[in-house]
PDB file of C-alpha atoms and ligand atoms in Angstrom:
ATOM      1  CA  MET Z   1      -0.601 -12.904   5.301  1.00  0.00           C
ATOM      2  CA  ARG Z   2       2.452 -10.866   6.217  1.00  0.00           C
ATOM      3  CA  THR Z   3       5.014 -13.640   5.827  1.00  0.00           C
ATOM      4  CA  PRO Z   4       4.322 -14.605   2.197  1.00  0.00           C
ATOM      5  CA  LEU Z   5       4.171 -10.940   1.232  1.00  0.00           C
ATOM      6  CA  ALA Z   6       7.476 -10.238   2.956  1.00  0.00           C
ATOM      7  CA  ALA Z   7       8.962 -13.224   1.110  1.00  0.00           C
ATOM      8  CA  LEU Z   8       7.598 -11.939  -2.191  1.00  0.00           C
ATOM      9  CA  GLN Z   9       9.082  -8.503  -1.543  1.00  0.00           C
ATOM     10  CA  ALA Z  10      12.471  -9.973  -0.647  1.00  0.00           C
ATOM     11  CA  GLN Z  11      12.530 -12.109  -3.798  1.00  0.00           C
ATOM     12  CA  VAL Z  12      11.600  -9.179  -6.014  1.00  0.00           C
ATOM     13  CA  GLU Z  13      14.277  -7.059  -4.384  1.00  0.00           C
ATOM     14  CA  ALA Z  14      16.824  -9.795  -5.027  1.00  0.00           C
ATOM     15  CA  ALA Z  15      15.775  -9.902  -8.684  1.00  0.00           C
ATOM     16  CA  ARG Z  16      16.226  -6.125  -8.922  1.00  0.00           C
ATOM     17  CA  GLY Z  17      19.877  -6.566  -8.044  1.00  0.00           C
ATOM     18  CA  GLU Z  18      20.492  -8.947 -10.975  1.00  0.00           C
ATOM     19  CA  PRO Z  19      21.459  -7.951 -14.510  1.00  0.00           C
ATOM     20  CA  LEU Z  20      18.178  -7.972 -16.472  1.00  0.00           C
ATOM     21  CA  SER Z  21      17.117  -7.160 -19.999  1.00  0.00           C
ATOM     22  CA  PRO Z  22      15.345  -3.758 -20.220  1.00  0.00           C
ATOM     23  CA  ALA Z  23      11.952  -5.445 -20.680  1.00  0.00           C
ATOM     24  CA  LEU Z  24      12.443  -7.746 -17.711  1.00  0.00           C
ATOM     25  CA  ALA Z  25      13.764  -4.862 -15.596  1.00  0.00           C
ATOM     26  CA  ARG Z  26      10.521  -2.955 -16.266  1.00  0.00           C
ATOM     27  CA  THR Z  27       8.440  -5.973 -15.293  1.00  0.00           C
ATOM     28  CA  VAL Z  28      10.450  -6.441 -12.107  1.00  0.00           C
ATOM     29  CA  GLU Z  29       9.963  -2.752 -11.213  1.00  0.00           C
ATOM     30  CA  GLN Z  30       6.195  -3.188 -11.645  1.00  0.00           C
ATOM     31  CA  LEU Z  31       6.294  -6.338  -9.545  1.00  0.00           C
ATOM     32  CA  HIS Z  32       8.212  -4.463  -6.885  1.00  0.00           C
ATOM     33  CA  ALA Z  33       5.652  -1.652  -6.749  1.00  0.00           C
ATOM     34  CA  ALA Z  34       2.788  -4.158  -6.649  1.00  0.00           C
ATOM     35  CA  ALA Z  35       4.432  -6.170  -3.859  1.00  0.00           C
ATOM     36  CA  LYS Z  36       4.918  -2.985  -1.829  1.00  0.00           C
ATOM     37  CA  ARG Z  37       1.281  -1.974  -2.333  1.00  0.00           C
ATOM     38  CA  ALA Z  38       0.061  -5.436  -1.370  1.00  0.00           C
ATOM     39  CA  ALA Z  39       2.193  -5.408   1.787  1.00  0.00           C
ATOM     40  CA  HIS Z  40       0.881  -1.940   2.706  1.00  0.00           C
ATOM     41  CA  LEU Z  41      -2.721  -2.936   2.085  1.00  0.00           C
ATOM     42  CA  SER Z  42      -2.410  -6.124   4.121  1.00  0.00           C
ATOM     43  CA  ARG Z  43      -0.862  -4.136   6.976  1.00  0.00           C
ATOM     44  CA  GLN Z  44      -3.786  -1.704   6.865  1.00  0.00           C
ATOM     45  CA  LEU Z  45      -6.346  -4.514   6.813  1.00  0.00           C
ATOM     46  CA  LEU Z  46      -4.652  -6.173   9.786  1.00  0.00           C
ATOM     47  CA  THR Z  47      -4.630  -2.878  11.704  1.00  0.00           C
ATOM     48  CA  LEU Z  48      -8.268  -2.305  10.902  1.00  0.00           C
ATOM     49  CA  ALA Z  49      -9.122  -5.819  12.068  1.00  0.00           C
ATOM     50  CA  ALA Z  50      -7.156  -5.237  15.282  1.00  0.00           C
ATOM     51  CA  VAL Z  51      -9.037  -2.040  16.136  1.00  0.00           C
ATOM     52  CA  ASP Z  52     -12.458  -3.167  14.932  1.00  0.00           C
ATOM     53  CA  PRO Z  53     -14.836  -2.567  17.828  1.00  0.00           C
ATOM     54  CA  SER Z  54     -16.539  -5.918  17.171  1.00  0.00           C
ATOM     55  CA  VAL Z  55     -13.258  -7.716  17.890  1.00  0.00           C
ATOM     56  CA  GLU Z  56     -12.693  -8.463  21.551  1.00  0.00           C
ATOM     57  CA  ARG Z  57      -9.168  -7.230  21.931  1.00  0.00           C
ATOM     58  CA  PRO Z  58      -8.370  -5.966  25.404  1.00  0.00           C
ATOM     59  CA  TYR Z  59      -7.665  -2.260  25.614  1.00  0.00           C
ATOM     60  CA  THR Z  60      -4.359  -1.807  27.458  1.00  0.00           C
ATOM     61  CA  PRO Z  61      -3.669   1.899  27.725  1.00  0.00           C
ATOM     62  CA  GLN Z  62      -0.570   3.370  29.261  1.00  0.00           C
ATOM     63  CA  ARG Z  63       0.504   6.904  29.964  1.00  0.00           C
ATOM     64  CA  ALA Z  64       2.088   8.400  26.882  1.00  0.00           C
ATOM     65  CA  ASP Z  65       2.918  11.833  25.596  1.00  0.00           C
ATOM     66  CA  LEU Z  66       1.725  12.454  22.049  1.00  0.00           C
ATOM     67  CA  GLY Z  67       4.495  14.979  21.392  1.00  0.00           C
ATOM     68  CA  GLU Z  68       7.210  12.585  22.558  1.00  0.00           C
ATOM     69  CA  LEU Z  69       5.796   9.613  20.681  1.00  0.00           C
ATOM     70  CA  LEU Z  70       5.827  11.513  17.413  1.00  0.00           C
ATOM     71  CA  GLN Z  71       9.377  12.863  17.874  1.00  0.00           C
ATOM     72  CA  ARG Z  72      10.726   9.403  17.061  1.00  0.00           C
ATOM     73  CA  ASP Z  73       9.856   9.255  13.377  1.00  0.00           C
ATOM     74  CA  LEU Z  74      10.504  12.892  12.501  1.00  0.00           C
ATOM     75  CA  ALA Z  75      13.559  12.179  10.354  1.00  0.00           C
ATOM     76  CA  ASP Z  76      11.577   9.788   8.138  1.00  0.00           C
ATOM     77  CA  TRP Z  77       8.779  12.292   7.681  1.00  0.00           C
ATOM     78  CA  ILE Z  78      11.201  15.109   6.888  1.00  0.00           C
ATOM     79  CA  ALA Z  79      12.928  12.951   4.273  1.00  0.00           C
ATOM     80  CA  ARG Z  80       9.612  12.135   2.688  1.00  0.00           C
ATOM     81  CA  ALA Z  81       8.505  15.800   2.698  1.00  0.00           C
ATOM     82  CA  ASP Z  82      11.810  16.789   1.099  1.00  0.00           C
ATOM     83  CA  THR Z  83      11.288  14.477  -1.845  1.00  0.00           C
ATOM     84  CA  ARG Z  84       8.025  16.331  -2.534  1.00  0.00           C
ATOM     85  CA  ARG Z  85       9.449  19.770  -1.703  1.00  0.00           C
ATOM     86  CA  ILE Z  86       6.895  20.214   1.032  1.00  0.00           C
ATOM     87  CA  ASP Z  87       7.675  22.521   3.927  1.00  0.00           C
ATOM     88  CA  LEU Z  88       6.935  20.253   6.893  1.00  0.00           C
ATOM     89  CA  GLY Z  89       6.822  21.967  10.291  1.00  0.00           C
ATOM     90  CA  PHE Z  90       6.432  20.601  13.815  1.00  0.00           C
ATOM     91  CA  GLU Z  91       4.883  22.281  16.827  1.00  0.00           C
ATOM     92  CA  LEU Z  92       5.147  19.528  19.412  1.00  0.00           C
ATOM     93  CA  ALA Z  93       4.111  20.590  22.899  1.00  0.00           C
ATOM     94  CA  ALA Z  94       3.449  18.223  25.802  1.00  0.00           C
ATOM     95  CA  ALA Z  95       0.222  16.247  25.421  1.00  0.00           C
ATOM     96  CA  PRO Z  96      -0.049  13.520  28.074  1.00  0.00           C
ATOM     97  CA  VAL Z  97      -2.760  10.954  27.359  1.00  0.00           C
ATOM     98  CA  GLN Z  98      -3.709   7.407  28.264  1.00  0.00           C
ATOM     99  CA  GLY Z  99      -3.435   5.199  25.222  1.00  0.00           C
ATOM    100  CA  GLU Z 100      -1.832   2.458  23.217  1.00  0.00           C
ATOM    101  CA  PRO Z 101       1.342   4.085  21.896  1.00  0.00           C
ATOM    102  CA  GLU Z 102       1.633   2.088  18.692  1.00  0.00           C
ATOM    103  CA  LEU Z 103      -1.908   2.928  17.672  1.00  0.00           C
ATOM    104  CA  LEU Z 104      -1.528   6.598  18.573  1.00  0.00           C
ATOM    105  CA  VAL Z 105       1.499   6.767  16.279  1.00  0.00           C
ATOM    106  CA  GLU Z 106      -0.415   4.873  13.577  1.00  0.00           C
ATOM    107  CA  ALA Z 107      -3.276   7.394  13.668  1.00  0.00           C
ATOM    108  CA  ALA Z 108      -0.979  10.409  13.438  1.00  0.00           C
ATOM    109  CA  SER Z 109       1.031   8.689  10.683  1.00  0.00           C
ATOM    110  CA  ASN Z 110      -2.067   8.184   8.579  1.00  0.00           C
ATOM    111  CA  LEU Z 111      -2.905  11.882   8.851  1.00  0.00           C
ATOM    112  CA  LEU Z 112       0.639  12.910   7.932  1.00  0.00           C
ATOM    113  CA  ASP Z 113       0.687  10.399   5.101  1.00  0.00           C
ATOM    114  CA  ASN Z 114      -2.436  11.981   3.627  1.00  0.00           C
ATOM    115  CA  ALA Z 115      -1.133  15.526   4.026  1.00  0.00           C
ATOM    116  CA  LEU Z 116       2.165  14.623   2.329  1.00  0.00           C
ATOM    117  CA  THR Z 117       0.415  12.630  -0.419  1.00  0.00           C
ATOM    118  CA  TYR Z 118      -2.349  15.032  -1.371  1.00  0.00           C
ATOM    119  CA  THR Z 119      -0.604  18.387  -0.885  1.00  0.00           C
ATOM    120  CA  PRO Z 120       1.086  19.448  -4.104  1.00  0.00           C
ATOM    121  CA  GLN Z 121       4.799  20.223  -4.336  1.00  0.00           C
ATOM    122  CA  GLY Z 122       5.711  23.460  -2.623  1.00  0.00           C
ATOM    123  CA  GLY Z 123       2.933  23.100  -0.064  1.00  0.00           C
ATOM    124  CA  VAL Z 124       3.068  23.537   3.690  1.00  0.00           C
ATOM    125  CA  VAL Z 125       2.202  20.820   6.226  1.00  0.00           C
ATOM    126  CA  THR Z 126       2.229  21.237  10.005  1.00  0.00           C
ATOM    127  CA  LEU Z 127       2.041  18.570  12.713  1.00  0.00           C
ATOM    128  CA  ARG Z 128       0.968  19.833  16.124  1.00  0.00           C
ATOM    129  CA  THR Z 129       0.480  18.313  19.536  1.00  0.00           C
ATOM    130  CA  GLY Z 130      -0.467  20.129  22.699  1.00  0.00           C
ATOM    131  CA  ARG Z 131      -2.870  20.608  25.525  1.00  0.00           C
ATOM    132  CA  ARG Z 132      -5.568  23.170  26.133  1.00  0.00           C
ATOM    133  CA  ASP Z 133      -8.453  23.215  28.610  1.00  0.00           C
ATOM    134  CA  GLY Z 134      -7.898  19.635  29.754  1.00  0.00           C
ATOM    135  CA  ILE Z 135      -7.874  18.337  26.198  1.00  0.00           C
ATOM    136  CA  CYS Z 136      -4.796  16.947  24.487  1.00  0.00           C
ATOM    137  CA  TYR Z 137      -4.665  17.058  20.752  1.00  0.00           C
ATOM    138  CA  VAL Z 138      -2.728  15.925  17.749  1.00  0.00           C
ATOM    139  CA  GLU Z 139      -3.440  17.816  14.586  1.00  0.00           C
ATOM    140  CA  VAL Z 140      -2.210  17.816  11.000  1.00  0.00           C
ATOM    141  CA  GLU Z 141      -2.831  20.788   8.774  1.00  0.00           C
ATOM    142  CA  ASP Z 142      -1.975  21.276   5.116  1.00  0.00           C
ATOM    143  CA  ASP Z 143      -2.612  23.867   2.432  1.00  0.00           C
ATOM    144  CA  GLY Z 144      -3.459  21.336  -0.274  1.00  0.00           C
ATOM    145  CA  PRO Z 145      -6.686  20.918  -2.245  1.00  0.00           C
ATOM    146  CA  GLY Z 146      -8.886  20.353   0.813  1.00  0.00           C
ATOM    147  CA  ILE Z 147     -11.789  17.925   1.184  1.00  0.00           C
ATOM    148  CA  PRO Z 148     -15.139  19.223  -0.110  1.00  0.00           C
ATOM    149  CA  GLU Z 149     -17.691  19.712   2.664  1.00  0.00           C
ATOM    150  CA  ALA Z 150     -20.053  17.103   1.232  1.00  0.00           C
ATOM    151  CA  GLU Z 151     -17.241  14.530   1.406  1.00  0.00           C
ATOM    152  CA  ARG Z 152     -16.070  15.216   4.952  1.00  0.00           C
ATOM    153  CA  ALA Z 153     -18.370  12.732   6.659  1.00  0.00           C
ATOM    154  CA  HIS Z 154     -17.668  10.034   4.065  1.00  0.00           C
ATOM    155  CA  VAL Z 155     -13.867  10.025   3.959  1.00  0.00           C
ATOM    156  CA  PHE Z 156     -13.870   8.179   7.302  1.00  0.00           C
ATOM    157  CA  GLU Z 157     -15.767   5.268   5.776  1.00  0.00           C
ATOM    158  CA  ARG Z 158     -13.815   2.198   4.752  1.00  0.00           C
ATOM    159  CA  PHE Z 159     -12.640   2.192   1.123  1.00  0.00           C
ATOM    160  CA  HIS Z 160     -14.023   5.658   0.471  1.00  0.00           C
ATOM    161  CA  ARG Z 161     -11.855   7.966  -1.629  1.00  0.00           C
ATOM    162  CA  VAL Z 162     -12.913  11.350  -2.977  1.00  0.00           C
ATOM    163  CA  LYS Z 163     -13.746  10.999  -6.669  1.00  0.00           C
ATOM    164  CA  GLY Z 164     -10.757  11.830  -8.826  1.00  0.00           C
ATOM    165  CA  THR Z 165      -8.187  10.919  -6.157  1.00  0.00           C
ATOM    166  CA  SER Z 166      -5.267   9.238  -7.859  1.00  0.00           C
ATOM    167  CA  GLY Z 167      -2.424   7.211  -6.423  1.00  0.00           C
ATOM    168  CA  PRO Z 168      -2.274   3.796  -4.846  1.00  0.00           C
ATOM    169  CA  GLY Z 169      -4.357   4.273  -1.637  1.00  0.00           C
ATOM    170  CA  ALA Z 170      -7.279   1.999  -0.800  1.00  0.00           C
ATOM    171  CA  GLY Z 171      -9.332   4.460   1.252  1.00  0.00           C
ATOM    172  CA  LEU Z 172      -8.538   2.861   4.617  1.00  0.00           C
ATOM    173  CA  GLY Z 173      -6.275   5.427   6.307  1.00  0.00           C
ATOM    174  CA  LEU Z 174      -8.989   7.622   7.812  1.00  0.00           C
ATOM    175  CA  ALA Z 175     -11.186   4.638   8.697  1.00  0.00           C
ATOM    176  CA  ILE Z 176      -8.248   3.383  10.780  1.00  0.00           C
ATOM    177  CA  VAL Z 177      -7.880   6.854  12.340  1.00  0.00           C
ATOM    178  CA  ARG Z 178     -11.539   6.876  13.286  1.00  0.00           C
ATOM    179  CA  GLU Z 179     -11.410   3.426  14.925  1.00  0.00           C
ATOM    180  CA  ILE Z 180      -8.242   4.295  16.852  1.00  0.00           C
ATOM    181  CA  ALA Z 181      -9.832   7.530  18.084  1.00  0.00           C
ATOM    182  CA  HIS Z 182     -12.961   5.651  19.107  1.00  0.00           C
ATOM    183  CA  ARG Z 183     -10.890   3.080  20.991  1.00  0.00           C
ATOM    184  CA  HIS Z 184      -9.262   5.914  22.961  1.00  0.00           C
ATOM    185  CA  GLY Z 185     -12.414   7.895  23.671  1.00  0.00           C
ATOM    186  CA  ALA Z 186     -11.025  10.647  21.453  1.00  0.00           C
ATOM    187  CA  SER Z 187     -13.028  12.791  19.052  1.00  0.00           C
ATOM    188  CA  VAL Z 188     -12.032  13.542  15.468  1.00  0.00           C
ATOM    189  CA  SER Z 189     -12.708  16.761  13.641  1.00  0.00           C
ATOM    190  CA  LEU Z 190     -12.006  17.514  10.020  1.00  0.00           C
ATOM    191  CA  GLY Z 191     -12.254  20.895   8.389  1.00  0.00           C
ATOM    192  CA  ALA Z 192     -10.408  23.398   6.256  1.00  0.00           C
ATOM    193  CA  GLY Z 193      -7.032  24.719   7.357  1.00  0.00           C
ATOM    194  CA  SER Z 194      -6.272  28.296   8.307  1.00  0.00           C
ATOM    195  CA  GLY Z 195      -7.622  30.897   5.930  1.00  0.00           C
ATOM    196  CA  GLY Z 196     -10.185  28.372   4.690  1.00  0.00           C
ATOM    197  CA  ARG Z 197      -7.571  26.548   2.584  1.00  0.00           C
ATOM    198  CA  GLY Z 198      -6.415  22.963   2.714  1.00  0.00           C
ATOM    199  CA  THR Z 199      -7.282  20.395   5.344  1.00  0.00           C
ATOM    200  CA  ARG Z 200      -6.984  20.216   9.102  1.00  0.00           C
ATOM    201  CA  VAL Z 201      -7.715  17.018  11.019  1.00  0.00           C
ATOM    202  CA  SER Z 202      -7.564  16.995  14.824  1.00  0.00           C
ATOM    203  CA  LEU Z 203      -7.884  14.211  17.367  1.00  0.00           C
ATOM    204  CA  SER Z 204      -8.846  15.397  20.855  1.00  0.00           C
ATOM    205  CA  PHE Z 205      -8.186  13.215  23.912  1.00  0.00           C
ATOM    206  CA  PRO Z 206      -9.064  13.711  27.529  1.00  0.00           C
ATOM    207  CA  ALA Z 207      -5.745  14.740  29.179  1.00  0.00           C
ATOM    208  CA  ALA Z 208      -4.141  12.056  31.398  1.00  0.00           C
TER     209      ALA Z 208
HETATM  210  N1  LIG M 301      -5.047  15.979   3.532  1.00  0.00           N
HETATM  211  C1  LIG M 301      -5.900  15.679   2.534  1.00  0.00           C
HETATM  212  N2  LIG M 301      -6.085  16.524   1.486  1.00  0.00           N
HETATM  213  C2  LIG M 301      -6.950  16.228   0.482  1.00  0.00           C
HETATM  214  N3  LIG M 301      -7.687  15.089   0.440  1.00  0.00           N
HETATM  215  C3  LIG M 301      -7.554  14.217   1.451  1.00  0.00           C
HETATM  216  C4  LIG M 301      -6.668  14.460   2.553  1.00  0.00           C
HETATM  217  N4  LIG M 301      -6.758  13.414   3.410  1.00  0.00           N
HETATM  218  C5  LIG M 301      -7.658  12.559   2.874  1.00  0.00           C
HETATM  219  N5  LIG M 301      -8.140  13.030   1.695  1.00  0.00           N
HETATM  220  C6  LIG M 301      -9.165  12.383   0.841  1.00  0.00           C
HETATM  221  O1  LIG M 301      -9.817  11.424   1.659  1.00  0.00           O
HETATM  222  C7  LIG M 301      -9.723  10.130   1.043  1.00  0.00           C
HETATM  223  C8  LIG M 301      -9.636   9.052   2.118  1.00  0.00           C
HETATM  224  O2  LIG M 301      -8.384   9.114   2.790  1.00  0.00           O
HETATM  225  P1  LIG M 301      -7.789   7.768   3.394  1.00  0.00           P
HETATM  226  O3  LIG M 301      -8.845   7.109   4.204  1.00  0.00           O
HETATM  227  O4  LIG M 301      -6.505   8.084   4.063  1.00  0.00           O
HETATM  228  O5  LIG M 301      -7.564   6.839   2.126  1.00  0.00           O
HETATM  229  P2  LIG M 301      -6.448   6.864   0.977  1.00  0.00           P
HETATM  230  O6  LIG M 301      -5.412   7.895   1.356  1.00  0.00           O
HETATM  231  O7  LIG M 301      -5.918   5.470   0.944  1.00  0.00           O
HETATM  232  O8  LIG M 301      -7.194   7.203  -0.265  1.00  0.00           O
HETATM  233  C9  LIG M 301      -8.508  10.216   0.125  1.00  0.00           C
HETATM  234  O9  LIG M 301      -8.628   9.308  -0.932  1.00  0.00           O
HETATM  235  C10 LIG M 301      -8.582  11.650  -0.346  1.00  0.00           C
HETATM  236  O10 LIG M 301      -9.517  11.742  -1.407  1.00  0.00           O
HETATM  237 MG1  LIG M 302      -4.514   7.847   3.234  1.00  0.00          MG
END
């Protein structure tokens, strides 16, 4: 699934570099956006399949520090926050866990992606990792619109989006987060942020 979509994306990008009539340029831009969405969706479906508990995929945890793992992509996240004028802050303290590093990063990325997508311009988003009372956590908090209480249990279901949510998502990000947490014996909590505003999602792991 990934190879033909990568080929499609490459071809569309090549076409974008050619001189095109205004009408064709618009079509190519739409094709480009659609190819990117399709590639993203297929990646999410593959991740979901990989972490589906009904799939026998051996769990191969290693010692990893949540804070260190998330340091690596900070520049990308900052760039993305800048384009939306969001004040993105990091409070990354040591948080040693046993886990599959790629999936731990994927889970945190999905939370950050949501915070940066759904928080309006000028908002504040904070990524935290740390350890307290034998529990290591990764947490993303924003001061955006929040998730209504009646929706909080449902947003972790596959393909579920809160009514009125716009933008290209398919409702899979939090379902992936939930499966990754489950695979790691971690618990997920979702609530309002500080002062009762916005959203805070935390994953809590037994410390390694
Ligand atoms: N930080 C957030 N602030 C407001 N709404 C959110 C936030 N995170 C998730 N949501 C809501 O939960 C829904 C499900 O999120 P997710 O599973 O990541 O799917 P997607 O982002 O593709 O819609 C979103 O469509 C949105 O309605
Ligand atoms: Mg999402």
